[in-house]
Coordinates of C-alpha atoms in Angstrom, one line a residue:
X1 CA 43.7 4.3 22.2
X2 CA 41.6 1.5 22.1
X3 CA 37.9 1.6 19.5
X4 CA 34.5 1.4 20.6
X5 CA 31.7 -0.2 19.0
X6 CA 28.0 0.6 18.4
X7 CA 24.8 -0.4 17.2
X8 CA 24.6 -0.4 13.0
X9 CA 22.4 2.8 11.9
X10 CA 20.2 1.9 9.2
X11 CA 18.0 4.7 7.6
X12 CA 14.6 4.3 6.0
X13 CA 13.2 6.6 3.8
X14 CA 9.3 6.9 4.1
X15 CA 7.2 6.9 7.2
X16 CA 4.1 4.8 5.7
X17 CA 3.4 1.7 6.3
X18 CA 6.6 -0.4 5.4
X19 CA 9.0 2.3 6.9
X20 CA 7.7 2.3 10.7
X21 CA 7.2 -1.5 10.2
X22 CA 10.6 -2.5 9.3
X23 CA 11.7 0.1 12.2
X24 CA 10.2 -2.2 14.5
X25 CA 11.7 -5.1 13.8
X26 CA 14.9 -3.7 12.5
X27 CA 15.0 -2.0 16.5
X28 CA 13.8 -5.7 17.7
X29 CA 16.9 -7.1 16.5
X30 CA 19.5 -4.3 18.0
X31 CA 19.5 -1.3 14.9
X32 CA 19.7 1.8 15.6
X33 CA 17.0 3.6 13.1
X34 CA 16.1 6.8 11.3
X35 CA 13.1 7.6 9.5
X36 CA 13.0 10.6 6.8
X37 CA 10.0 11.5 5.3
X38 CA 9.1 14.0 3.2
X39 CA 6.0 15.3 4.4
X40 CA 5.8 17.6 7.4
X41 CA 3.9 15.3 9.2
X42 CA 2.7 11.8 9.6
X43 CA 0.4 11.3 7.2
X44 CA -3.4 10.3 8.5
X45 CA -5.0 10.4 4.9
X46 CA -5.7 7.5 2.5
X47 CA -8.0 5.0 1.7
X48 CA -9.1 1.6 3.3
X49 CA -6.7 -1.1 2.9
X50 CA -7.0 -4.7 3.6
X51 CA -5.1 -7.5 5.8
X52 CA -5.3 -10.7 4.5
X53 CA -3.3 -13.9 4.7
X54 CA 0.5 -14.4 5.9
X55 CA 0.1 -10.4 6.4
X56 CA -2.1 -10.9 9.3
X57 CA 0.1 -12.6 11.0
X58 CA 3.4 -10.7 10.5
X59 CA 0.8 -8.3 12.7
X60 CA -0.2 -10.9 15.3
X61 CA 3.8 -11.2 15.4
X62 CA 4.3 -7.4 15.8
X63 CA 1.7 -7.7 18.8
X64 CA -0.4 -4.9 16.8
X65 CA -3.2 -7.2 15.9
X66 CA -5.6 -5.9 18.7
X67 CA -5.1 -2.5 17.9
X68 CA -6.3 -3.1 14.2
X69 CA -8.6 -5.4 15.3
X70 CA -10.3 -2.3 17.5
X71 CA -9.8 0.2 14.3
X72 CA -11.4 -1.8 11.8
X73 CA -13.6 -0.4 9.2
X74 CA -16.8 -2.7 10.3
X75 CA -17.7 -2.7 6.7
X76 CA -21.0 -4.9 6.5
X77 CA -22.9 -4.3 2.7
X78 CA -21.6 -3.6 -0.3
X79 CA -24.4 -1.8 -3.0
X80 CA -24.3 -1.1 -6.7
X81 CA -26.3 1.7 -7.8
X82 CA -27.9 3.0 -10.9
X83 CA -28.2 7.0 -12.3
X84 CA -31.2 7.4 -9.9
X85 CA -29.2 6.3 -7.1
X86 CA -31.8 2.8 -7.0
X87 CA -30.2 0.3 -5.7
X88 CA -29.4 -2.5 -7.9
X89 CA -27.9 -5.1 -5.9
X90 CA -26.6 -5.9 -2.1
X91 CA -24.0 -8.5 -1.0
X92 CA -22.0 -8.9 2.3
X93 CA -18.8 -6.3 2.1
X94 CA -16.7 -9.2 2.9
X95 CA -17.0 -11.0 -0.8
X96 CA -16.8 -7.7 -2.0
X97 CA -13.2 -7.7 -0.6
X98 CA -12.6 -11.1 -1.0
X99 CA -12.4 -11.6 2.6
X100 CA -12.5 -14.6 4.9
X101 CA -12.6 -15.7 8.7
X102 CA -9.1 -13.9 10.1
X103 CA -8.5 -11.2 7.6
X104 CA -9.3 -7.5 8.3
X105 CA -9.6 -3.7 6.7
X106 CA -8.4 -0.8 8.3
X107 CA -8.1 3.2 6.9
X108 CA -4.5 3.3 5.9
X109 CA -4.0 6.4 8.2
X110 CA -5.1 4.3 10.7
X111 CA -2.7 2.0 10.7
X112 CA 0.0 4.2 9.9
X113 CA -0.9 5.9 13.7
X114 CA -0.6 2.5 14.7
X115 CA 2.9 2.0 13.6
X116 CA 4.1 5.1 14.1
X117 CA 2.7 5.0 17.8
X118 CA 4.6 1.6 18.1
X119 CA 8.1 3.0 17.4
X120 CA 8.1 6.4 18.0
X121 CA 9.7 6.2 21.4
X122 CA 13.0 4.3 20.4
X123 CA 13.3 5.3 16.5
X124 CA 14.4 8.7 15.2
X125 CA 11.7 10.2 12.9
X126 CA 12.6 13.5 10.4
X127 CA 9.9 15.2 9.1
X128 CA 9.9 17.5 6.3
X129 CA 13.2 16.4 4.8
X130 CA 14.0 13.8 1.6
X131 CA 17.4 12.3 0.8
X132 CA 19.6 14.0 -1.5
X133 CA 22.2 11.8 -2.7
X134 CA 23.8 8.3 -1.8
X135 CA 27.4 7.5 -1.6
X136 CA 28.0 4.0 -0.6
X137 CA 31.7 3.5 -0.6
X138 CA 30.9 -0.8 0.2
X139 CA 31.5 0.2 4.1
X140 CA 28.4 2.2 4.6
X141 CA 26.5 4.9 2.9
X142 CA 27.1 8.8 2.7
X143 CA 23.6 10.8 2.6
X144 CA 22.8 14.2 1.9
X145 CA 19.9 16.0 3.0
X146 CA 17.8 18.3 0.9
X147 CA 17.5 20.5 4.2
X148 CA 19.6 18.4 6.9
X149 CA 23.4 18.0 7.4
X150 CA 24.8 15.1 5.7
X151 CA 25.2 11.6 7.8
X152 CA 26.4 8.4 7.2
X153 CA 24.5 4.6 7.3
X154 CA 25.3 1.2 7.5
X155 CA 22.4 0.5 5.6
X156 CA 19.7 3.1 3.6
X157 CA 16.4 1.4 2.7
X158 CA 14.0 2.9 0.2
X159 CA 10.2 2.5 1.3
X160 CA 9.0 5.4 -0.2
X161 CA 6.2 4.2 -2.7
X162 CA 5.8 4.3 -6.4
X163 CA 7.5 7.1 -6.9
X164 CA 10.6 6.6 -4.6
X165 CA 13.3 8.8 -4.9
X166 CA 16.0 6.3 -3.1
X167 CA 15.3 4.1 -6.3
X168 CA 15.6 6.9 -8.6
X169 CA 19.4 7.9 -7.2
X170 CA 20.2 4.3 -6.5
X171 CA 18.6 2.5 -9.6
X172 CA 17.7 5.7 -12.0
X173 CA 14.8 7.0 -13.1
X174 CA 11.5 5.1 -12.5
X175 CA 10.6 4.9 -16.3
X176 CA 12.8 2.0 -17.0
X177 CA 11.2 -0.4 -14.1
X178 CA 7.1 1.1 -14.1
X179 CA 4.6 -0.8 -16.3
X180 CA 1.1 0.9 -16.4
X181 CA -1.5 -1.6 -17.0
X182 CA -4.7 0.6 -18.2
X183 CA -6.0 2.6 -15.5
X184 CA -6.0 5.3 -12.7
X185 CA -7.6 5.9 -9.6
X186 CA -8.6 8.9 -7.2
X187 CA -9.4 8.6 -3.9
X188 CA -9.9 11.6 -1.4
X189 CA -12.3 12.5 1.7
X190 CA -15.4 14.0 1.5
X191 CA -17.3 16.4 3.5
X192 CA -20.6 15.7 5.4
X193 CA -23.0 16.2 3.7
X194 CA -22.0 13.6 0.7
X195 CA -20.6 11.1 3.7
X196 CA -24.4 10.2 3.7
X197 CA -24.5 8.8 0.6
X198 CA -23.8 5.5 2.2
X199 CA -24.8 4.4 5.6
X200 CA -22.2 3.5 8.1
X201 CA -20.6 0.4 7.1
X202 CA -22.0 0.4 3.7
X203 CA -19.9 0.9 0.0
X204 CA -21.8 2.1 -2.8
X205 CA -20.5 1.3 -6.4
X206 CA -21.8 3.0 -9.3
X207 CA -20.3 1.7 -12.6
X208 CA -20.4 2.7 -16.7
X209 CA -18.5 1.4 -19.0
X210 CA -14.8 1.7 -18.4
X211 CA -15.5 4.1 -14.8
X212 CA -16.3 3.0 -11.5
X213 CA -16.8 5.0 -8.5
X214 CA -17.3 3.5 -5.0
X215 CA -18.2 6.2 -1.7
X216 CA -18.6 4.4 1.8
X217 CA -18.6 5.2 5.3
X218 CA -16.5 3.1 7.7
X219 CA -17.5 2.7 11.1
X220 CA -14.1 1.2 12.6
X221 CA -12.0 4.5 11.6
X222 CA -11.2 7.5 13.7
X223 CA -13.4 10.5 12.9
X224 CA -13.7 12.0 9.2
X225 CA -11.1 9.5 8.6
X226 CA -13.7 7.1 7.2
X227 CA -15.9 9.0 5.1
X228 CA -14.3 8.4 1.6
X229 CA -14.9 8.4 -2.2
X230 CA -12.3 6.2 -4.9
X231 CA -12.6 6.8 -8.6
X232 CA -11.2 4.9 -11.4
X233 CA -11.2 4.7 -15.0
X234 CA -9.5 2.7 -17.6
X235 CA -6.7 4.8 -19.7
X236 CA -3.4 4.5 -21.6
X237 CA -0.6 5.8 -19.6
X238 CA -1.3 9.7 -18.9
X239 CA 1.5 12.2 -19.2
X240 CA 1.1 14.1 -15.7
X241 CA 2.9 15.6 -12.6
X242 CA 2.5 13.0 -10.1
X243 CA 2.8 16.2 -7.2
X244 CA 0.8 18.3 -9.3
X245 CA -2.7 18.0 -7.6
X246 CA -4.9 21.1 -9.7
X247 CA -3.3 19.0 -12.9
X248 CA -4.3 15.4 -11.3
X249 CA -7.4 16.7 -10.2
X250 CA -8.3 18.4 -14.2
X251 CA -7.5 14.6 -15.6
X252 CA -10.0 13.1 -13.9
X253 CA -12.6 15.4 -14.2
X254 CA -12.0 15.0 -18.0
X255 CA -12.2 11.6 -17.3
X256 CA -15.7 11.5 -15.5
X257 CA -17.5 14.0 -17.9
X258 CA -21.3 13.5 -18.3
X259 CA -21.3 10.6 -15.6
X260 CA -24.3 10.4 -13.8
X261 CA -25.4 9.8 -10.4
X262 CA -23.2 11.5 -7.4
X263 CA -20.7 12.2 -9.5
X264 CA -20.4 15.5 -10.2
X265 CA -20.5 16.4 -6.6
X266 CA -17.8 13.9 -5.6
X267 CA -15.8 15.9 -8.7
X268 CA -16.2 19.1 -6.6
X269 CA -15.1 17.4 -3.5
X270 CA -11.9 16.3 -4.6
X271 CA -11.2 20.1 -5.2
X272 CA -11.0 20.9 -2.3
X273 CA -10.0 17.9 -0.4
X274 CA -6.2 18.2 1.5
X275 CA -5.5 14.2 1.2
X276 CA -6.6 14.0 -2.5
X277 CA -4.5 11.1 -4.1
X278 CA -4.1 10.1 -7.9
X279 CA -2.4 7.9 -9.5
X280 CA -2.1 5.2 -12.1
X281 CA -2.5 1.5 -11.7
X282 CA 1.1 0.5 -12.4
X283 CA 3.6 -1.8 -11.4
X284 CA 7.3 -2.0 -10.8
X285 CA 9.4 -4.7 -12.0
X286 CA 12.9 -4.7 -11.7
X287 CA 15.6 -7.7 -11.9
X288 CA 17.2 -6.9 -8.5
X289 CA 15.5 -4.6 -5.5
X290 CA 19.2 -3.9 -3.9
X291 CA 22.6 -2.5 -4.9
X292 CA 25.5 -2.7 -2.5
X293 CA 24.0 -1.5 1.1
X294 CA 20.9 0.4 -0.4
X295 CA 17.8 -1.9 -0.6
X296 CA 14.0 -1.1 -1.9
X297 CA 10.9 -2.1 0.4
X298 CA 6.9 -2.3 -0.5
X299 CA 6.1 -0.2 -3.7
X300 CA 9.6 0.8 -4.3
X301 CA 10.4 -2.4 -5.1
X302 CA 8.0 -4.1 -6.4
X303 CA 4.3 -1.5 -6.4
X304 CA 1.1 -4.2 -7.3
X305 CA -0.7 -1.0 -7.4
X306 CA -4.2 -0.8 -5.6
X307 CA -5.9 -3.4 -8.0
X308 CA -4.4 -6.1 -5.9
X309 CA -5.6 -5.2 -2.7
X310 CA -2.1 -6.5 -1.1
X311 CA 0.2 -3.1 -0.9
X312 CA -0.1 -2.7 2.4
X313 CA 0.1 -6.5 3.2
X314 CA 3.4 -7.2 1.0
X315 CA 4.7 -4.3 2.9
X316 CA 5.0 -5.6 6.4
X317 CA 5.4 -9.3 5.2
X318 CA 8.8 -7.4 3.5
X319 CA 9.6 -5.6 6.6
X320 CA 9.5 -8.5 8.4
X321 CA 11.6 -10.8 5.9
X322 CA 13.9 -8.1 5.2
X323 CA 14.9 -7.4 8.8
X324 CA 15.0 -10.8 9.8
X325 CA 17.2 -11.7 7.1
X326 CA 19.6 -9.4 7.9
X327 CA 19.4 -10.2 12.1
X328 CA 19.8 -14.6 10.1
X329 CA 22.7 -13.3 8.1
X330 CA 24.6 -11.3 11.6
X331 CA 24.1 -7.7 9.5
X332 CA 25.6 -9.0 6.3
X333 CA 23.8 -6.8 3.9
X334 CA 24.9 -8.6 0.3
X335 CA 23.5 -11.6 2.0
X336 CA 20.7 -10.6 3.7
X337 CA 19.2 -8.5 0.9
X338 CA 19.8 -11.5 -1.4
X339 CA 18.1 -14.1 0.7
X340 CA 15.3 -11.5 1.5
X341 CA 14.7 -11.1 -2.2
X342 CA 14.7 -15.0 -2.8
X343 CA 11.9 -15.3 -0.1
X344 CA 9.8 -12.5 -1.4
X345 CA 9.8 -12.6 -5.4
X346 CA 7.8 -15.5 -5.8
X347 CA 5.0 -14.2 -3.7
X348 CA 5.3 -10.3 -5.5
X349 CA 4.6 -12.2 -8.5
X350 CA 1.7 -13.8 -7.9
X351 CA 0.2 -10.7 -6.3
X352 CA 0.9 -8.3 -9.5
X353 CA -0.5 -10.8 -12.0
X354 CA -3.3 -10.9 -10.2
X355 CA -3.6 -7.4 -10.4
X356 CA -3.1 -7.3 -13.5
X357 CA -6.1 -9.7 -14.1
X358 CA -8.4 -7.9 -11.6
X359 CA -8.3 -4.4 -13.3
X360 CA -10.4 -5.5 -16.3
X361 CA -13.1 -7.8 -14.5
X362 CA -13.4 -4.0 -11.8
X363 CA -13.7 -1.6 -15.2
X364 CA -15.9 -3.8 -17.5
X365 CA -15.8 -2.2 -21.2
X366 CA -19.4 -2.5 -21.8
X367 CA -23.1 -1.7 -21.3
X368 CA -23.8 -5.5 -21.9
X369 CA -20.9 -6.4 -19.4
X370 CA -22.6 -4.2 -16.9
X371 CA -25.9 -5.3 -17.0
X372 CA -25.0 -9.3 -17.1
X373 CA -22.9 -8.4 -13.5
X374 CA -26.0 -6.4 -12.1
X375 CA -27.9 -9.5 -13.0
X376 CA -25.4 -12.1 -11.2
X377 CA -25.4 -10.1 -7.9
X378 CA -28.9 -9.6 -7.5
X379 CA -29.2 -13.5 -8.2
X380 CA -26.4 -14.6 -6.0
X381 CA -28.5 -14.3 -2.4
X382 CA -31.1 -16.3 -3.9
X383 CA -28.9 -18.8 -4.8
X384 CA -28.3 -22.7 -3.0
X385 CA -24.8 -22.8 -3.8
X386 CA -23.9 -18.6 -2.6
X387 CA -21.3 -19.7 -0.2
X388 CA -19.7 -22.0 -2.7
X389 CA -19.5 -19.4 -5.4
X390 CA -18.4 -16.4 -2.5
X391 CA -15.5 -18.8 -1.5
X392 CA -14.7 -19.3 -5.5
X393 CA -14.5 -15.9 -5.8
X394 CA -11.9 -15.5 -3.0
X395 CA -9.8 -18.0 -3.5
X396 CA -7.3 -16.2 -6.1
X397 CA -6.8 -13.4 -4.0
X398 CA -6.3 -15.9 -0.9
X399 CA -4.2 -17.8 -2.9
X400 CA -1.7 -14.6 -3.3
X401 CA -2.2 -13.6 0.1
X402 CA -0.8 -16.9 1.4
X403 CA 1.8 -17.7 -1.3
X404 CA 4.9 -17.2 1.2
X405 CA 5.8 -19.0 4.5
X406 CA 6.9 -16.9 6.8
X407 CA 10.8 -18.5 8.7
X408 CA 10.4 -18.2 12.3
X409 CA 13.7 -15.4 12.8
X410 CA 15.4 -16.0 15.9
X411 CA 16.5 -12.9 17.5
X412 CA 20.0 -12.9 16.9
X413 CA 21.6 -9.6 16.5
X414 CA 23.7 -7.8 13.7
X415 CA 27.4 -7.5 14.6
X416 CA 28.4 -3.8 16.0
X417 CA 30.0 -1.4 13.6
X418 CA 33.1 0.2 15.1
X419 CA 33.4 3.7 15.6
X420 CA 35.9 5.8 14.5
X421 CA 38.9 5.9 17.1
X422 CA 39.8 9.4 17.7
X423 CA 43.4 10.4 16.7
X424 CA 46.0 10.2 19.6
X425 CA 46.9 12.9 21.5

């Protein structure tokens, strides 16, 4: 009897940001997808993230620039704040963020709906479920389920964050590839009555040595979706259970102890909050982000932790350079993944040492530190040159945000996989 042929079935593990991205183009170019993630459902929680750079326009590509566009955060004044709560100084949000003309900020749960809304239709999601174990024999990939039936890939991509369990079976265990460099942050929602400590479209920053805490209120997000608080604090690497919450949640009170202002009411928020998140500022750094036909995306890859402000962004410009390269290389995974990694590398790099700079100029040391920033900001309206210094402040982080050029992939398509021909009669 004669074979037929199909589509290649490529799974992603994690339904973030990354996953559902490269879904979309990966289903643009002919795939056939699943998505397992962990979680029972789509998760709607997280912090705002930004958009800056080649990232915005791997969005404008997607044709999902509007929809940010309509959910952004709006956030107009940034304010630092003493004990009392007086405020010390005020500057637009946007240098702040380092933002120019063309990027945007958007709640992270936000665009996740977006994503998720965009290939939900013509991708298989599995909630609730994590991958097992990977067999990949060099012709596809065998998978087990922790609660599914086992299947088989042509390709298994791991886009399931810092802590990403295809790198773990794939690569082994995360300790040999994740560098902490000197702090952890908290972030979490909070209720009502502490959401008007900032106005709508306002961040408020209150800093002692080696803390910061920032609450803010954004008015582009989706209900109590924008009322947030984010703590960090400089530390040596912790010994902790990263899905151990009460435990996560006891290190930073420790860590926060006697700090004045909000902060021990934002400490009895995060007690009770269901999307608290903790975790250190880290990076990954590995010599190689594939093996055979299993391949790492976003964090699992290559995590620049939240001090660069450019997760979410090196996430869909991966997506997009990973599935193109495979659609450039007709479905050839040892070259794809190769070229894919060439493209990328030089851009991860410049985005984790810059992260690696940032975290000591956001958790100054000192009093004396402190007080000489407090001074520079309330100066820095009065100022002639303002705009000059704002743009001189940007222009690292928009240096990173633009340091890849994205190939313009054509569409053409992987070629099919055959299908087992049943046994003659």
């Amino acid at each position: 009897m004669t074979s037929t042929t199909s589509r290649p079935h490529a799974l992603i593990s994690g339904a973030g940001i990354g996953g559902p991205a490269l879904a979309y183009w990966l289903r643009h170019y002919g795939y056939a997808v699943t998505v397992v993630e962990r979680a029972p459902e789509l998760r709607t929680g997280g912090y705002k993230v930004d958009l800056r750079g080649v990232a915005i326009e791997v969005a404008d590509r997607m044709g999902v620039l509007p929809e940010i566009r309509r959910a952004s955060t709006d956030m107009r004044t940034g304010t630092y704040v003493n004990d009392d709560g007086r405020r010390l100084a005020t500057l637009p949000a946007d240098i702040f963020g380092a933002r120019v003309d063309g990027d945007d900020e958007i709640m992270r749960g936000d665009l996740a709906q977006i994503l998720y809304d965009r290939t939900r239709a013509d991708v298989e999601y599995v909630f609730g479920d994590s991958i097992g174990s990977l067999t990949d024999d060099g012709t596809g990939v065998d998978v087990t389920f922790e609660r599914g039936a086992p299947r088989r890939f042509d390709l298994v991509v791991g886009a399931d964050g810092l802590h990403s369990t295809v790198r773990r079976l794939a690569f082994g265990d995360e300790s040999r590839y994740l560098r902490h460099i000197g702090a952890y942050i908290a972030a979490f929602s909070v209720p009502g009555e502490l959401s008007e400590l900032a106005a709508t479209g306002e961040e408020m920053y209150h800093v002692t040595p080696g803390r910061l805490v920032c609450t803010y209120n954004a008015s582009g997000a989706h209900g109590a979706n924008g009322a947030k608080a984010w703590l960090s604090f400089r530390s040596p690497r912790l010994d902790f259970d990263h899905r151990d919450a009460d435990g996560q949640r006891a290190q930073l009170t420790a860590a926060f102890e006697g700090v004045g202002w909000q902060v021990p009411r934002l400490l009895e928020a995060s007690r009770t909050a269901a999307d608290f998140y903790f975790d250190g500022l880290d990076l990954i750094e590995m010599d190689r982000w594939s093996r055979g036909r299993v391949v790492l995306l976003g964090d699992a890859a290559h995590c620049a932790s939240p001090a660069s402000g450019q997760g979410t962004g090196m996430a869909l410009v991966g997506a997009y350079v990973l599935a193109g390269e495979l659609a450039a290389a007709g479905g050839d995974p040892r070259t794809a993944f190769a070229r894919y990694e060439a493209e990328m590398r030089p851009y991860v790099t410049a985005n984790q040492r810059m992260a690696e700079k940032f975290v000591p100029q956001m958790l100054p040391a000192t009093r004396a530190a402190i007080r000489f920033r407090h001074t520079m900001l309330r100066m820095l309206p009065h100022m002639p040159w303002k705009n000059y210094l704002a743009k001189k402040l940007a222009e690292d982080v928009q240096r990173c945000a633009h340091a890849i050029t994205l190939k313009p992939y054509g569409t053409r398509r992987p070629a099919p996989t055959p299908d087992p021909a049943p046994a003659s009669a």
